Coordinates of C-alpha atoms and ligand atoms in Angstrom, one line a residue:
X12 CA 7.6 0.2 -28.5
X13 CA 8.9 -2.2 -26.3
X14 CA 9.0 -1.4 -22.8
X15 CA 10.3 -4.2 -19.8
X16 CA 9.0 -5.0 -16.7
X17 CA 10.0 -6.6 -13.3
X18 CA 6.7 -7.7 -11.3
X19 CA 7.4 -7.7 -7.5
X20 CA 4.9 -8.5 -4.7
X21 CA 4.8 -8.0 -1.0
X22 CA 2.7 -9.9 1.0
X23 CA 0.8 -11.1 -2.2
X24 CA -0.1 -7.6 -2.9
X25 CA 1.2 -7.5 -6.6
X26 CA 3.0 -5.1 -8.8
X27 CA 4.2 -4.1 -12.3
X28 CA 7.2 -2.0 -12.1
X29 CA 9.2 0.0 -15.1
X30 CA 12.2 1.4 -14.9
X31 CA 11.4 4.6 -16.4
X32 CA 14.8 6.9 -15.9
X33 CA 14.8 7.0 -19.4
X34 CA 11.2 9.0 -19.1
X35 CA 10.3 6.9 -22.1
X36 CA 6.9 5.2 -20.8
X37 CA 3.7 7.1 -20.8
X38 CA 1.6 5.9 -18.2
X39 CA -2.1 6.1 -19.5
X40 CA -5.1 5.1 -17.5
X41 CA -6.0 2.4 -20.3
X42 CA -2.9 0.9 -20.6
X43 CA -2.2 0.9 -17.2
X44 CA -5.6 -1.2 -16.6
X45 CA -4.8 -3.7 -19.2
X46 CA -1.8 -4.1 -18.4
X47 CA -3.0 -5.2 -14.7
X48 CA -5.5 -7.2 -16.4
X49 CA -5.4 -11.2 -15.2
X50 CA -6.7 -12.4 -18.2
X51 CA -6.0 -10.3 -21.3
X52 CA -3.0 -8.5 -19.2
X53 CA 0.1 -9.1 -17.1
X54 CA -2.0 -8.9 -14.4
X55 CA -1.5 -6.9 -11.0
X56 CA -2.9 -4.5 -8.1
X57 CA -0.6 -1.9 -9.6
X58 CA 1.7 -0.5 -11.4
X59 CA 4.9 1.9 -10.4
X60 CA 7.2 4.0 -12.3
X61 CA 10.8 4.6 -10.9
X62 CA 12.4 8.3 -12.7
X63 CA 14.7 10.1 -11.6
X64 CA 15.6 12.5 -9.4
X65 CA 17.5 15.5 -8.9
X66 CA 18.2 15.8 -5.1
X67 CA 16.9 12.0 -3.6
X68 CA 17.4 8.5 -4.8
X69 CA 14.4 8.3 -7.1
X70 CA 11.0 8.7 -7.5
X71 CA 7.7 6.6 -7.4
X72 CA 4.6 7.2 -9.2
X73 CA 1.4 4.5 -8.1
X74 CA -1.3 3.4 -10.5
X75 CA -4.2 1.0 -9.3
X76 CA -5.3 -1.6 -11.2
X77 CA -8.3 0.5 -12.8
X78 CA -5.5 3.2 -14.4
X79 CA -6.6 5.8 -11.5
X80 CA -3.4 7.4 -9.9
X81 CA -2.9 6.7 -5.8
X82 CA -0.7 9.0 -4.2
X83 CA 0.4 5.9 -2.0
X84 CA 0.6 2.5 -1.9
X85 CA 2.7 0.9 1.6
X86 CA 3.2 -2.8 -0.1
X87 CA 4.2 -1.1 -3.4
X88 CA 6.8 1.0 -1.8
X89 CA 8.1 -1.9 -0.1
X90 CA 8.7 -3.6 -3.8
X91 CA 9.8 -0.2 -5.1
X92 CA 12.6 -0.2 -2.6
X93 CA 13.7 -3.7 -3.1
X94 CA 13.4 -2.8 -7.3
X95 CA 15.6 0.3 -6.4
X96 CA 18.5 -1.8 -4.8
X97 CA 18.1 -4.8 -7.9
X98 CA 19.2 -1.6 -9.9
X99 CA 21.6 -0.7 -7.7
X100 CA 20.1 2.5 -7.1
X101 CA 20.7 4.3 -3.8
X102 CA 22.5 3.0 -0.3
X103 CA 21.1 0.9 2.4
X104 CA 18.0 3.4 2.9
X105 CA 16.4 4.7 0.1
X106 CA 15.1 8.1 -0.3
X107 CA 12.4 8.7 -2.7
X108 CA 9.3 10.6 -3.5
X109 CA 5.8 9.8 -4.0
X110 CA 2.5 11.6 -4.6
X111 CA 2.3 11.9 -0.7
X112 CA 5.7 13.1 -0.1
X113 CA 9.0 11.9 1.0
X114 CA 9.8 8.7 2.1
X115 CA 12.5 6.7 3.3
X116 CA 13.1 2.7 3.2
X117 CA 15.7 0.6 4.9
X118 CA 16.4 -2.5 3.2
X119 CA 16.7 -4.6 6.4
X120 CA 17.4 -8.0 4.6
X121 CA 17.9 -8.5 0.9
X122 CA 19.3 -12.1 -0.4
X123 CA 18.3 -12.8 -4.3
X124 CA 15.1 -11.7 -5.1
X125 CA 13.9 -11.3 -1.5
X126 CA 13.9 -9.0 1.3
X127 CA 12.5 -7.7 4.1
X128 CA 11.5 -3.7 3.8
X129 CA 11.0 -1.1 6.7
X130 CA 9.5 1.8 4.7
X131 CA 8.8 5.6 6.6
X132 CA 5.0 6.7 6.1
X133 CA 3.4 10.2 6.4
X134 CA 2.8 11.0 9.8
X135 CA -1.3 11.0 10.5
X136 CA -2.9 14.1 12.4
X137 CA -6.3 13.3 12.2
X138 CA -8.7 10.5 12.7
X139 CA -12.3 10.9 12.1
X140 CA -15.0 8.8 14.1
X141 CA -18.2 7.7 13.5
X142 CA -20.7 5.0 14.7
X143 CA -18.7 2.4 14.4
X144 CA -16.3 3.5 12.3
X145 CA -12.8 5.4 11.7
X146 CA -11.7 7.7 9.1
X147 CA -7.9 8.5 8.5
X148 CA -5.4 8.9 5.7
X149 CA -1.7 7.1 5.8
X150 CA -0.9 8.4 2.2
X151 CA -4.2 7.2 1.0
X152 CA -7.6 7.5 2.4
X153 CA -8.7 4.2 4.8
X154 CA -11.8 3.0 6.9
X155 CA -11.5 0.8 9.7
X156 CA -14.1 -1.1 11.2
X157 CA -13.8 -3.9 14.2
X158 CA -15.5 -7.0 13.1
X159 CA -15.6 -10.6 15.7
X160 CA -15.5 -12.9 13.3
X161 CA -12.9 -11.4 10.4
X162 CA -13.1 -14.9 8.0
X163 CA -17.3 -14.7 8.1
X164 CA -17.2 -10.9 6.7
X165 CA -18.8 -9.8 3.3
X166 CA -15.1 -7.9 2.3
X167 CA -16.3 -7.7 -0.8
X168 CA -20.2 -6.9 -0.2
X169 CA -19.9 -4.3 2.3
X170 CA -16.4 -3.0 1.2
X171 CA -18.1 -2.1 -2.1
X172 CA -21.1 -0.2 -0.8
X173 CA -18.7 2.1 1.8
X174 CA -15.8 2.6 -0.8
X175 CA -18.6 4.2 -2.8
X176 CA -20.1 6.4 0.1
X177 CA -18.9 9.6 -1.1
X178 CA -21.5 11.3 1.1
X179 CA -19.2 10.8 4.0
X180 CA -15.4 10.1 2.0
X181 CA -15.5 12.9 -0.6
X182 CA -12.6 10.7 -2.9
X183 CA -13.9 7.7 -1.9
X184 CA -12.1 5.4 0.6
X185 CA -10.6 1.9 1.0
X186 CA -11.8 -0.2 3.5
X187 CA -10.6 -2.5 6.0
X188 CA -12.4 -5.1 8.3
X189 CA -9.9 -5.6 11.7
X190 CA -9.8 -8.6 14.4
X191 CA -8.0 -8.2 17.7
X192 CA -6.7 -11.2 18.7
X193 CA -4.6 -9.7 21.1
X194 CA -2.5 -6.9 22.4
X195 CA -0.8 -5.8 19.7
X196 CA -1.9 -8.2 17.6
X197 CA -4.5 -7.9 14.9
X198 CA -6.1 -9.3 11.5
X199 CA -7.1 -7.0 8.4
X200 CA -8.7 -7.8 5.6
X201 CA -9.2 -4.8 3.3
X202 CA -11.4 -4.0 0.1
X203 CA -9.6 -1.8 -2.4
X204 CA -10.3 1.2 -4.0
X205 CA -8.8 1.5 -7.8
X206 CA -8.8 -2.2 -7.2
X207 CA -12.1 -2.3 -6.9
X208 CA -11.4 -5.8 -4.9
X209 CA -10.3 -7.4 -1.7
X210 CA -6.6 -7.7 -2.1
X211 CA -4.2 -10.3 -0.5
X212 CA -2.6 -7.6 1.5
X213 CA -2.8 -3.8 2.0
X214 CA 0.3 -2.0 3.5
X215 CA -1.3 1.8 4.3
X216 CA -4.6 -0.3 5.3
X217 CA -2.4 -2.5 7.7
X218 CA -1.0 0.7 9.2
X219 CA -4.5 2.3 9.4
X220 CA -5.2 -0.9 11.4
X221 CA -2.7 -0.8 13.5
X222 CA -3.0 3.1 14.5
X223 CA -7.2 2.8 14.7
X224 CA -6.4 -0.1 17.6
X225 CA -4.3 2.0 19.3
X226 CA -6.5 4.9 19.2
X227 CA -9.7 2.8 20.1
X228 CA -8.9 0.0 22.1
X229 CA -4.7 -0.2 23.2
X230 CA -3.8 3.3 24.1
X231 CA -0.1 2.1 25.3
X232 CA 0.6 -0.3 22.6
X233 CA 2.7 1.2 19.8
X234 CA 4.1 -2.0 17.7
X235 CA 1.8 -3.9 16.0
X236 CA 1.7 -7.7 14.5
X237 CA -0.2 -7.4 11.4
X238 CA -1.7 -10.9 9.7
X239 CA -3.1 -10.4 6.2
X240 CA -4.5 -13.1 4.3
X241 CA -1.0 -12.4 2.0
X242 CA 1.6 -12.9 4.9
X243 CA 2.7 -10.7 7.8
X244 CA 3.2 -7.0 8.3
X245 CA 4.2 -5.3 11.5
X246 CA 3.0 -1.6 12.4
X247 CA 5.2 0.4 14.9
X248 CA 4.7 4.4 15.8
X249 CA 5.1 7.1 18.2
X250 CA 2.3 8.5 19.3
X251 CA 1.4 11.0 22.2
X252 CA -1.0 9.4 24.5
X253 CA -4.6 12.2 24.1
X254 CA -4.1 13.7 20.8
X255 CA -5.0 12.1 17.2
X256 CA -1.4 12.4 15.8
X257 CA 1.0 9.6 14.7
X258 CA 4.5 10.4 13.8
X259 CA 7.8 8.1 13.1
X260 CA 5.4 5.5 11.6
X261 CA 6.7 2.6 9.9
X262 CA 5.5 -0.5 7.9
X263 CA 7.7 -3.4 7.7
X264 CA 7.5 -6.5 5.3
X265 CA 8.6 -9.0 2.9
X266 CA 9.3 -7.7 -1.2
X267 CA 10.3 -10.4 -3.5
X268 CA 11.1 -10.2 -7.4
X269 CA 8.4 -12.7 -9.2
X270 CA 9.3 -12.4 -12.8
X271 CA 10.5 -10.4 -15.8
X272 CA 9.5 -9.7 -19.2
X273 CA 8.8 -7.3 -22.2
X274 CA 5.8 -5.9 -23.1
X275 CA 4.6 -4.6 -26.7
X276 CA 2.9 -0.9 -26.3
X277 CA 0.9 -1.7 -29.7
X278 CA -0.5 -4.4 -27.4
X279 CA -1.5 -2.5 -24.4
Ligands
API302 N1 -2.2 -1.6 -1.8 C1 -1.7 -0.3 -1.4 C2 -2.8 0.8 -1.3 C3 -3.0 1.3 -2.7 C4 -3.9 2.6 -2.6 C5 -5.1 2.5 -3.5 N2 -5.9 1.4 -3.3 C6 -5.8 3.8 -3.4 O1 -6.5 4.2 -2.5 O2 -5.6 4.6 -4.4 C7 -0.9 -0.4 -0.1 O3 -0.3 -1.4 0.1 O4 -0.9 0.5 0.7

């Protein structure tokens, strides 16, 4: 079978998206991981499915580069959105689902195969703390750690070693290394779980980022610039000074439309 698919990316985080209304496409876990493959694949950070719905715009399932299935993924949303309205699907905000729940996304600027995406996350409720460390989920579990010296960090090395510490994250975690470099302004560099890899960008890592350094360090600061070695994110929230939750959250970013192409099942 033949199956075609659009490959988006959002702040050099990269995706494989199908159009699957026609429920046609069976997304297994070997495929899926082939597929994502740089070498013997397209190669990605993920893959999405877009199917239909019966009350909302449409809906989104997430599969990381391994085959495992995310419930969320804040970049890949972003491109979903922006693959929505190339299909003509929906208005100016989209409504669709994903593993995590509902979610909204404004297309704020679309010209050709580019745009700018404000997309609606899960509102947080609890942060755990350690020594040294934060625990929270934004749709998908995330670390966060304060480092001086973001470009000298072992991503990779440590990243590894606490995405596997399933002593203290039960389902694993991803994990994200954060300089302030001012108010409101931050740098993240974050190791991926199902990616098994630092990644150019992270969006749910970004907002874990952003939400930790307002907890920790900038209790009045609510909008946050977000560098990633992929681009630029910004993080903005409500958030009642005292308590752990975070409500009204949203991630905002670019989306842009790389390539097309067909794919042979038989292959894959
Ligand atoms: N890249 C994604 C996160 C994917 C989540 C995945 N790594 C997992 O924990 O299953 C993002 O932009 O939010």
């Amino acid at each position: 079978m033949r199956t075609e698919f659009t490959k988006y990316e959002g702040a050099g985080n990269d995706f494989i998206l199908i159009d699957n209304r026609d429920g046609v496409f069976t997304p297994e876990a070997e495929a899926i991981a082939r597929l994502c493959d740089r070498h013997f694949g397209i190669g990605a950070d993920g893959v999405m499915t877009l199917a239909r719905s019966a009350e909302i715009d449409c809906s989104m399932r997430y599969y990381n580069a391994d085959g495992s299935e995310g419930e969320m993924c804040g970049n890949g949303a972003r491109c979903f959105a922006l693959f929505a309205e190339h299909l003509g699907i929906g208005g100016e905000t989209k409504y669709f689902d994903a593993a995590d729940g509902l979610h909204t996304a404004r297309i704020r600027r679309s010209k050709g195969p580019a745009g700018e995406i404000e997309l609606g996350m899960t509102a947080v409720r609890e942060i755990r703390t350690g020594d040294g460390w934060w625990f929270l989920n934004t749709g998908v579990p995330h670390y966060v750690e304060f480092v001086d010296d973001l470009a000298a960090t072992d991503v990779i090395g440590r990243g590894r070693i606490i995405r596997r510490d399933t002593a203290r994250f039960p389902q694993g975690t991803n994990v994200n290394f954060v300089q302030v470099t001012g108010d409101g302004t931050i740098r993240v560099r974050t190791y991926e779980r199902g990616v098994e890899n630092e990644t150019l960008a992270c969006g749910t890592g970004a907002t874990a980022a952003a939400i930790v350094a307002n907890f920790a360090l900038q209790p009045r600061t609510v909008r946050y610039a977000v560098s990633v070695p992929g681009g630029e994110l910004a993080v903005r929230f409500s958030h009642e000074p005292g308590t752990q939750t975070y409500t009204d959250i949203r991630l905002t970013g670019p989306a842009r439309r790389v390539f097309g192409g067909v794919f042979d099942s038989e292959n894959f």
